[in-house]
Structure formats: C-alpha cells, structure tokens
PDB file of C-alpha atoms in Angstrom:
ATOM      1  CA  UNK A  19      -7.112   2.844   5.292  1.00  0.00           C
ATOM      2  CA  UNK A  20      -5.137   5.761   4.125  1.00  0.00           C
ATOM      3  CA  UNK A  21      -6.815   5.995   0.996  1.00  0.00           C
ATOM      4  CA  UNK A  22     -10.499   6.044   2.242  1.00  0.00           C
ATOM      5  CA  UNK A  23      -8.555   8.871   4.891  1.00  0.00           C
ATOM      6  CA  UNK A  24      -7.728  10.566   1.519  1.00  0.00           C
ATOM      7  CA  UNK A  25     -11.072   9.978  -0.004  1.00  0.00           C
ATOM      8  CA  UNK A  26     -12.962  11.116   3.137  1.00  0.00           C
ATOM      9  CA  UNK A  27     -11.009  14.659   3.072  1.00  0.00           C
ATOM     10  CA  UNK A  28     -11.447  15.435  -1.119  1.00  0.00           C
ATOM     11  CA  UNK A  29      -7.006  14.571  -1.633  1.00  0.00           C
ATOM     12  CA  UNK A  30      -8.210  11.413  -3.549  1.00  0.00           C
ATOM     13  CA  UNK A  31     -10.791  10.798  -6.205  1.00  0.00           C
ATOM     14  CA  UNK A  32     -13.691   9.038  -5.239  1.00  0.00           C
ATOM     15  CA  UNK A  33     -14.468   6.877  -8.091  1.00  0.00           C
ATOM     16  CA  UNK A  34     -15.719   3.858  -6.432  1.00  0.00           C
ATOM     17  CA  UNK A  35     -18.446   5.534  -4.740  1.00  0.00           C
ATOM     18  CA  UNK A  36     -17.488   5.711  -1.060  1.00  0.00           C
ATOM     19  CA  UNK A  37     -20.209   7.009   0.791  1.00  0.00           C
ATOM     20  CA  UNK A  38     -19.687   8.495   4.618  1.00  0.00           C
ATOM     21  CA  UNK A  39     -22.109   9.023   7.557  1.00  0.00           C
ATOM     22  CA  UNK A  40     -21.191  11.415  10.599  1.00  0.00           C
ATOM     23  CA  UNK A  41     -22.941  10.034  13.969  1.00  0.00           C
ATOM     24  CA  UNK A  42     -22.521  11.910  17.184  1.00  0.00           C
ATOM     25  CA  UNK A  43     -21.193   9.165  19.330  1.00  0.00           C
ATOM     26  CA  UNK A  44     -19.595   7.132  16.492  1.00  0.00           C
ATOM     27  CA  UNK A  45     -17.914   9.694  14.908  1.00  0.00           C
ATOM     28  CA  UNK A  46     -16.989   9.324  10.912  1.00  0.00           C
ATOM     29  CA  UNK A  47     -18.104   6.178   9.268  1.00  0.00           C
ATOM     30  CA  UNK A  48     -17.523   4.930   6.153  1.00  0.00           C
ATOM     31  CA  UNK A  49     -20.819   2.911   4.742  1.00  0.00           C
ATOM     32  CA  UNK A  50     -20.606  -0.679   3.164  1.00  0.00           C
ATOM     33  CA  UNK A  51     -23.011  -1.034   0.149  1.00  0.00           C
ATOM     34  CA  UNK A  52     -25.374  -3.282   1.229  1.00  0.00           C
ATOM     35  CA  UNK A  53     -26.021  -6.595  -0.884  1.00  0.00           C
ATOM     36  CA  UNK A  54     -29.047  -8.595  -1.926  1.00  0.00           C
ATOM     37  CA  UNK A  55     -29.766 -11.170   0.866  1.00  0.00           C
ATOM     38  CA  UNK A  56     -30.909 -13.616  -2.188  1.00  0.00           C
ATOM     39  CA  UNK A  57     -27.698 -13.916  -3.617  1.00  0.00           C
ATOM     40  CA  UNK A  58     -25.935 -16.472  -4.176  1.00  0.00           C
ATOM     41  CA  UNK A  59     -23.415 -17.746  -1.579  1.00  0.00           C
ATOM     42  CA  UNK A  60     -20.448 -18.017  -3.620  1.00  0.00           C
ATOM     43  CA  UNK A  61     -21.498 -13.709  -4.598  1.00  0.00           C
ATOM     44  CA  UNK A  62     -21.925 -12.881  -0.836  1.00  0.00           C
ATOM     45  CA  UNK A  63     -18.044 -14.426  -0.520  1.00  0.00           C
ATOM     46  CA  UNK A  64     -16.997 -12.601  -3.462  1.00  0.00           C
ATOM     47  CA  UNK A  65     -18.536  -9.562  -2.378  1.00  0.00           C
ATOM     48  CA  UNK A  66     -17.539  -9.385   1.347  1.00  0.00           C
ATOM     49  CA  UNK A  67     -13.658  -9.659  -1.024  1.00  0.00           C
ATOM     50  CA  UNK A  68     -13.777  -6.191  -2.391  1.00  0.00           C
ATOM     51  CA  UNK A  69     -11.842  -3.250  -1.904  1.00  0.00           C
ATOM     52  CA  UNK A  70     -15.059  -1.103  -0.986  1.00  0.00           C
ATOM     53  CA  UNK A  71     -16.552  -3.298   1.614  1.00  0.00           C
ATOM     54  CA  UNK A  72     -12.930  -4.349   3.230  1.00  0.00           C
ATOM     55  CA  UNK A  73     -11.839  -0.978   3.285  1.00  0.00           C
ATOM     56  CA  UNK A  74     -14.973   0.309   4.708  1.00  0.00           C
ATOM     57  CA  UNK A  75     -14.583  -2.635   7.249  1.00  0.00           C
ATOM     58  CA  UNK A  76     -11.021  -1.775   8.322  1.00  0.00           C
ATOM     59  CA  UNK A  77     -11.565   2.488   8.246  1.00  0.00           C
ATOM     60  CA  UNK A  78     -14.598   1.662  10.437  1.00  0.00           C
ATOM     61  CA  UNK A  79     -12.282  -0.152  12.942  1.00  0.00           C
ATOM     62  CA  UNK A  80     -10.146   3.051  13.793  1.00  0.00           C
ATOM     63  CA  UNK A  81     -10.813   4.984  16.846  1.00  0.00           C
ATOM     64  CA  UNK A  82     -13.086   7.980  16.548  1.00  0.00           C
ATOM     65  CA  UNK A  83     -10.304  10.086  17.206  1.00  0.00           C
ATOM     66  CA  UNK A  84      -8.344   8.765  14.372  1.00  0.00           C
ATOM     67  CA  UNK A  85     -10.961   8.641  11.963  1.00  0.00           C
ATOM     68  CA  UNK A  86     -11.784  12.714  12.802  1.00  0.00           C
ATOM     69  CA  UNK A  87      -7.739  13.845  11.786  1.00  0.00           C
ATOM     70  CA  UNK A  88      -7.707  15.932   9.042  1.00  0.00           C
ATOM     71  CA  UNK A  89      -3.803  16.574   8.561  1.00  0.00           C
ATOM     72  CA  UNK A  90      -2.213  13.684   6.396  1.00  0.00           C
ATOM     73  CA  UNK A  91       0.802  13.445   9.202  1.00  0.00           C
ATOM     74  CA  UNK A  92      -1.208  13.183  11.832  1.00  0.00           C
ATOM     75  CA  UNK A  93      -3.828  10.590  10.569  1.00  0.00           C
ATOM     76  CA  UNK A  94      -0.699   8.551   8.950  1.00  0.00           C
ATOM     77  CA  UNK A  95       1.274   8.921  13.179  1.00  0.00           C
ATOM     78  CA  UNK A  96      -2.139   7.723  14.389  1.00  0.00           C
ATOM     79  CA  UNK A  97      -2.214   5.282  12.454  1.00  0.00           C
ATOM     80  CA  UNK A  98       0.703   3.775  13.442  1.00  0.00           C
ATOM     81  CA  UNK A  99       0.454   3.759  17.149  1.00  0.00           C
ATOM     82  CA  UNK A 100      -3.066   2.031  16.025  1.00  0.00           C
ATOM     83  CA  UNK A 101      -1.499  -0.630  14.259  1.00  0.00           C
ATOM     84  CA  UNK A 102       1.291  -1.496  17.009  1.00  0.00           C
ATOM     85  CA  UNK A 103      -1.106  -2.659  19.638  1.00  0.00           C
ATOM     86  CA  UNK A 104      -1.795  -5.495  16.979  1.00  0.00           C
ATOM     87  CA  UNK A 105       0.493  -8.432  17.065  1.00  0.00           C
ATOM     88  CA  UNK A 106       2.031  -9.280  13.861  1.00  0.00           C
ATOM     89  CA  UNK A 107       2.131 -13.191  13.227  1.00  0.00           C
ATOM     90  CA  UNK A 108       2.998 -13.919   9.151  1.00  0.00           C
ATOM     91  CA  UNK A 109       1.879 -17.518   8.292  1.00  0.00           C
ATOM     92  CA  UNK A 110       4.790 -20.005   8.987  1.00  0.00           C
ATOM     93  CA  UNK A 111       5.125 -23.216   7.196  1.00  0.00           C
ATOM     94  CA  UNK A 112       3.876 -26.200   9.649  1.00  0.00           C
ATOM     95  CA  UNK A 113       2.680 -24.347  12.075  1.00  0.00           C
ATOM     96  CA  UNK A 114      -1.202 -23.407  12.758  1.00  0.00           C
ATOM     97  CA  UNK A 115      -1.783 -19.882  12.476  1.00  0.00           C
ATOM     98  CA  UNK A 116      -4.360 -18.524  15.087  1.00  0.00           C
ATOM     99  CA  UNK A 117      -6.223 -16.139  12.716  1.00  0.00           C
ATOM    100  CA  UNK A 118      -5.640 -14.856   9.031  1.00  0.00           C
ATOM    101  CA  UNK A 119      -3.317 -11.899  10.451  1.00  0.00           C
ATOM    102  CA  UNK A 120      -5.475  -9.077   9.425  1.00  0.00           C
ATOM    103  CA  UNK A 121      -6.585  -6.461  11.925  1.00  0.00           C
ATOM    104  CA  UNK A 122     -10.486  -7.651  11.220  1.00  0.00           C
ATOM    105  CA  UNK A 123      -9.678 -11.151  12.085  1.00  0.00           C
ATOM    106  CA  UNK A 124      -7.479 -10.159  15.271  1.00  0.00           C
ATOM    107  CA  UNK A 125     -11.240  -7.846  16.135  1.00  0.00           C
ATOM    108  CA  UNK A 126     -13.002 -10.806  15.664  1.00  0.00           C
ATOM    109  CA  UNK A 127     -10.670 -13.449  17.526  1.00  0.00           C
ATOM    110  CA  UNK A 128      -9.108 -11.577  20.460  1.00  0.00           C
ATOM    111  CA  UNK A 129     -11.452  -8.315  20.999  1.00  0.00           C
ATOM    112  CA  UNK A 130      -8.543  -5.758  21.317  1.00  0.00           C
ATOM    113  CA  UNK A 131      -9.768  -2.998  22.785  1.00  0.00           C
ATOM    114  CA  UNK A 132     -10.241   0.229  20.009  1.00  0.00           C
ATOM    115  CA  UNK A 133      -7.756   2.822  21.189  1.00  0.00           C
TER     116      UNK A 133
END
C-alpha cells in the first residue's frame, strides 16, 4: 500500500502502469486493469495474483481520508491505526484458520467497518 501511496504522489516510479481516478465522494482510487471475460479460468486466477490488481485492491480499501495524505509520515501513522482494527491470526498447524489473514479476506468475511 505504501508503494502505490508513493506512486500516487510522483516519490516512486510508475513503471507498471498504475492508473488513478479522483471521484468526489470516493475520494482517490487506484484502477484495476480490467481483463478479458473469455479468458481462461486458470488466467483470471493468475491474474486476480498480481501485484497491480492486489495492490490496487488493498489501496482501494483505505479510508478516503487516508488515501488523500500527502506527507509520507502521516500516510505511513494512518496507516497503522488502519491496520490495528484488523485482527492478526497467522495460520497455526491443526487448527482451521477462519480466512487467509489478509485485510481483503477479513473485508470479505467479517465486513469491518472502513475507518
């Protein structure tokens, strides 16, 4: 999330070709290439894998707020205070995990609210 921060305010390059859209009520965005719908499965999984669409995913998950800091500091203190309200369960041998752990899965599974 950091580095798409970095790419959204020019102190990164952008050499994958992140693109950004600015909507009134939804703030910042960061766009996720689209893909062709007549792909094949196994590509749609592979896809939905990479570094541009999960990073996209996750930036797009921060508050408006967050996503609008343009001091390094600040976005990184956000950023933390973001992350804390999500519980941190690492996989544990024998036991059934409830999600994956990541902060898309714990969107998905528990609907935490986004601030």
């Amino acid at each position: 999330m950091i580095h798409v921060w970095k790419i959204l305010n020019d102190m990164a390059p952008n050499d994958i070709g992140f693109e950004f859209q600015t909507k009134q009520r939804l703030g910042i965005k960061a766009c996720i290439p689209a893909i062709n719908k007549k792909a094949q499965m196994s590509v749609k999984a592979d896809y939905d894998k990479t570094f541009r669409v999960r990073a996209a995913q996750l930036f797009n998950l921060l508050p408006v707020e967050l996503r609008a800091i343009t001091d390094l500091e600040s976005f990184k203190v956000g950023l933390g205070r973001f992350m804390e309200q999500y519980p941190d369960t690492p996989p544990v041998p024998g036991y059934t995990p409830v999600n994956d752990n990541s902060l898309l899965s714990w969107r998905r599974t528990h609907r935490m609210p986004l601030s």
